[in-house]
């Protein structure tokens, strides 16, 4: 089996998944790359040591999206519409469902062009950092297609309906700077600083209570569709769990000890 993704986990609990399929410019269809990505996600879900996931790519393209050679196969009369629908449901559509449900925070480190499904992959992550030369294109209409992998759900939630419609209806690419201006990415950095910046952010996240971070991510996910009263009820339940974690007890003890130390060092009459 060709290894199309690489996985690393450092001592801080920061995992890195790197797309590496240069023959297709990291295309997400027409191969077993989705299966390999999902295998990494399953590994992460089983490993409590993982605190943050960075998704990036080798080479100068983040992902070219759909494999054009596979599209030629799909056009053929031997593949019916019903079969194509199942291909999507049991193929690439598993990716947004799995990535959206992943408990640990995810950071897309976008090193180059993120095209079609590649743009949507970045949108599926919680945070996006882009290299200065990166670009983003919701380009399905350029090929007479629609965003079949969930882009119509993710993109408007990130940049608003009007800008999502502009990107989706024209299929035109936007630069990293425009992506920053529109709120699609959190920051833009020189290419040489992309992974260091992503790791620095991941380290800041990993330094916090893993239980609190995972529960917070779940609340943020639920807030996208829940009523306020329902979210408050869920927040109360999650907070009850958080209060009983060792990380919370340790944080409270440290805070009290530091406050006592400050008082002990304060001059009399202060």
XYZ file of C-alpha atoms in Angstrom:
270
model
C 0.000 0.000 0.000
C 1.312 3.442 -0.923
C 1.725 5.603 2.160
C -0.124 8.808 1.330
C -0.165 10.326 4.827
C 2.436 10.542 7.573
C 1.699 10.719 11.277
C 3.872 11.986 14.129
C 3.229 12.623 17.822
C 5.587 14.699 19.950
C 6.193 14.655 23.701
C 3.713 17.496 24.287
C 0.862 15.558 22.752
C 0.872 17.524 19.478
C 0.113 15.202 16.559
C 0.871 16.070 12.942
C -0.852 14.493 9.933
C 0.930 15.280 6.660
C -0.670 14.617 3.286
C 2.007 13.299 0.931
C 0.798 12.162 -2.478
C 2.850 14.203 -4.956
C 1.547 12.338 -8.021
C -1.942 13.796 -7.456
C -0.918 16.947 -5.568
C -2.544 15.479 -2.460
C -5.922 14.816 -4.114
C -8.576 13.468 -1.758
C -10.381 11.184 -4.215
C -9.398 8.389 -6.578
C -7.184 6.633 -4.034
C -7.248 5.226 -0.522
C -6.066 8.497 1.041
C -9.357 9.059 2.877
C -9.072 5.586 4.414
C -5.538 6.390 5.543
C -6.629 9.720 7.046
C -9.531 8.068 8.853
C -7.175 5.415 10.220
C -5.108 8.230 11.756
C -8.232 9.783 13.267
C -9.208 6.438 14.803
C -5.704 6.128 16.224
C -5.973 9.597 17.742
C -9.347 8.850 19.310
C -7.856 5.790 21.018
C -4.791 7.642 22.312
C -5.386 9.910 25.343
C -1.853 11.299 24.938
C -2.931 13.275 21.847
C -4.010 16.811 22.747
C -3.961 18.672 19.418
C -3.808 17.677 15.738
C -2.088 19.675 12.987
C -3.155 18.846 9.419
C -0.687 19.919 6.735
C 0.833 18.694 3.477
C 4.164 17.973 1.866
C 5.187 19.896 -1.250
C 3.849 23.243 -2.404
C 0.142 22.295 -2.614
C -2.081 21.665 0.388
C -4.575 19.626 -1.640
C -5.781 19.706 -5.236
C -9.186 18.397 -4.119
C -10.714 15.871 -6.507
C -8.644 13.593 -8.716
C -9.358 14.557 -12.330
C -8.598 11.030 -13.567
C -11.239 9.648 -11.228
C -13.708 12.204 -12.581
C -13.151 10.750 -16.060
C -14.152 7.339 -14.708
C -17.255 8.802 -13.042
C -18.425 10.368 -16.315
C -18.512 6.963 -18.030
C -21.813 5.168 -18.643
C -20.693 2.169 -16.611
C -21.049 4.237 -13.403
C -24.668 5.172 -12.672
C -25.913 8.103 -10.606
C -27.068 5.826 -7.774
C -23.612 4.259 -7.580
C -21.974 7.706 -7.579
C -24.170 8.812 -4.684
C -23.003 5.816 -2.677
C -19.393 6.523 -3.620
C -19.696 9.955 -2.052
C -21.553 8.742 1.027
C -19.099 5.919 1.714
C -16.063 7.753 0.356
C -15.048 11.365 0.897
C -18.138 12.284 2.928
C -16.786 10.187 5.778
C -13.969 12.731 6.091
C -16.003 15.781 7.217
C -18.056 13.653 9.597
C -14.967 12.141 11.222
C -12.944 15.351 11.351
C -15.856 17.383 12.697
C -16.419 14.783 15.419
C -12.746 14.486 16.410
C -12.500 15.398 20.091
C -9.106 17.091 20.020
C -8.675 20.574 18.512
C -7.441 20.611 14.917
C -5.235 23.160 13.156
C -4.890 23.288 9.375
C -1.428 24.501 8.400
C -2.128 25.419 4.784
C 1.179 25.413 2.932
C -0.096 26.101 -0.606
C -3.142 25.938 -2.836
C -6.235 24.469 -1.182
C -8.551 23.695 -4.078
C -12.119 22.356 -4.024
C -12.220 19.529 -1.509
C -8.786 20.691 -0.346
C -10.290 24.047 0.613
C -13.091 22.215 2.376
C -10.597 20.045 4.263
C -9.022 23.188 5.695
C -12.492 24.485 6.586
C -13.247 21.267 8.474
C -10.490 22.062 10.968
C -11.037 24.268 14.013
C -8.282 26.768 13.188
C -6.448 27.638 9.971
C -2.980 29.159 9.551
C -1.777 29.918 6.027
C 1.589 30.418 4.405
C 1.901 33.679 2.503
C 1.729 31.871 -0.840
C -1.341 29.802 0.036
C -4.644 30.242 -1.759
C -8.175 28.967 -1.310
C -10.700 28.080 -4.025
C -14.201 26.647 -3.682
C -13.767 25.739 -7.321
C -16.332 22.989 -7.943
C -18.400 25.050 -10.393
C -15.336 25.449 -12.611
C -15.750 21.731 -13.338
C -19.535 21.760 -13.457
C -19.783 20.229 -9.987
C -21.082 21.169 -6.539
C -19.266 20.933 -3.171
C -20.082 17.304 -2.475
C -18.019 16.992 0.688
C -19.725 19.462 3.010
C -18.185 22.729 1.858
C -21.631 24.335 1.582
C -22.039 23.692 5.329
C -18.575 24.694 6.546
C -17.721 27.732 4.422
C -20.713 30.001 5.260
C -20.144 29.362 8.964
C -16.599 30.666 8.636
C -16.895 33.671 6.326
C -20.615 34.408 6.093
C -23.131 33.534 3.415
C -22.370 36.383 0.985
C -18.635 35.693 0.771
C -19.202 31.935 0.716
C -21.623 32.452 -2.161
C -19.066 34.585 -4.012
C -16.404 31.903 -3.664
C -18.814 29.084 -4.524
C -20.550 30.736 -7.490
C -17.387 32.036 -9.168
C -15.015 29.248 -8.203
C -12.272 31.883 -8.114
C -9.309 31.545 -5.780
C -8.607 34.017 -3.001
C -5.167 34.814 -1.637
C -3.959 34.100 1.864
C -4.280 37.799 2.699
C -7.898 37.899 1.514
C -8.561 34.730 3.496
C -7.192 36.540 6.556
C -9.311 39.636 5.880
C -12.419 37.474 5.495
C -11.758 35.444 8.645
C -11.113 32.191 6.838
C -7.668 31.930 8.452
C -6.418 33.186 11.808
C -3.018 34.319 10.601
C -0.705 34.392 7.599
C 3.007 33.710 8.028
C 6.042 33.223 5.770
C 6.246 29.689 4.396
C 9.303 28.890 6.513
C 7.398 29.847 9.662
C 4.198 27.920 8.920
C 4.870 24.724 10.855
C 6.666 26.505 13.715
C 3.660 28.828 14.056
C 1.241 25.896 13.986
C 3.278 24.012 16.587
C 3.544 27.090 18.795
C -0.240 27.478 18.770
C -0.724 23.754 19.325
C 1.656 23.866 22.301
C -0.357 26.671 23.886
C -3.492 24.550 23.538
C -1.764 21.383 24.738
C -0.619 23.175 27.902
C -4.226 23.332 29.123
C -6.342 20.612 30.699
C -7.050 18.051 27.946
C -10.447 17.263 29.436
C -11.463 20.929 29.557
C -10.234 21.525 26.008
C -12.150 18.543 24.621
C -15.326 19.510 26.440
C -14.960 23.119 25.284
C -14.618 21.967 21.687
C -17.773 19.893 22.045
C -19.658 22.913 23.419
C -18.497 25.081 20.533
C -19.713 22.421 18.111
C -23.101 22.156 19.827
C -23.484 25.950 19.915
C -23.726 25.997 16.127
C -27.210 24.537 16.215
C -28.416 24.379 19.843
C -30.805 26.757 21.576
C -29.310 28.840 24.387
C -31.225 27.019 27.124
C -30.141 23.644 25.750
C -26.524 24.760 25.523
C -26.603 26.091 29.092
C -27.949 22.761 30.300
C -25.150 20.926 28.491
C -22.629 23.443 29.844
C -23.769 22.731 33.401
C -23.305 19.003 32.877
C -19.860 19.434 31.307
C -18.789 21.870 34.024
C -19.773 19.330 36.684
C -17.439 16.861 34.976
C -14.652 19.433 34.671
C -14.820 20.324 38.379
C -13.943 16.724 39.232
C -10.866 16.402 37.009
C -7.353 16.251 38.489
C -6.269 19.118 36.232
C -8.852 21.451 37.772
C -7.915 20.459 41.331
C -4.236 21.023 40.553
C -4.921 24.411 38.972
C -6.918 25.581 41.993
C -4.242 24.382 44.422
C -1.520 26.138 42.415
C -3.522 29.368 42.308
C -4.095 29.321 46.082
C -0.413 28.525 46.738
C 0.738 31.368 44.464
C -1.669 33.804 46.135
C -0.403 32.763 49.563
C 3.193 33.211 48.399
C 2.428 36.720 47.121
C 0.776 37.661 50.399
C 3.699 36.267 52.388
C 6.144 38.361 50.365
C 4.120 41.576 50.662
C 5.525 44.263 53.000
C 3.562 44.845 56.178
C 0.898 47.480 55.801
C 0.659 46.768 52.061
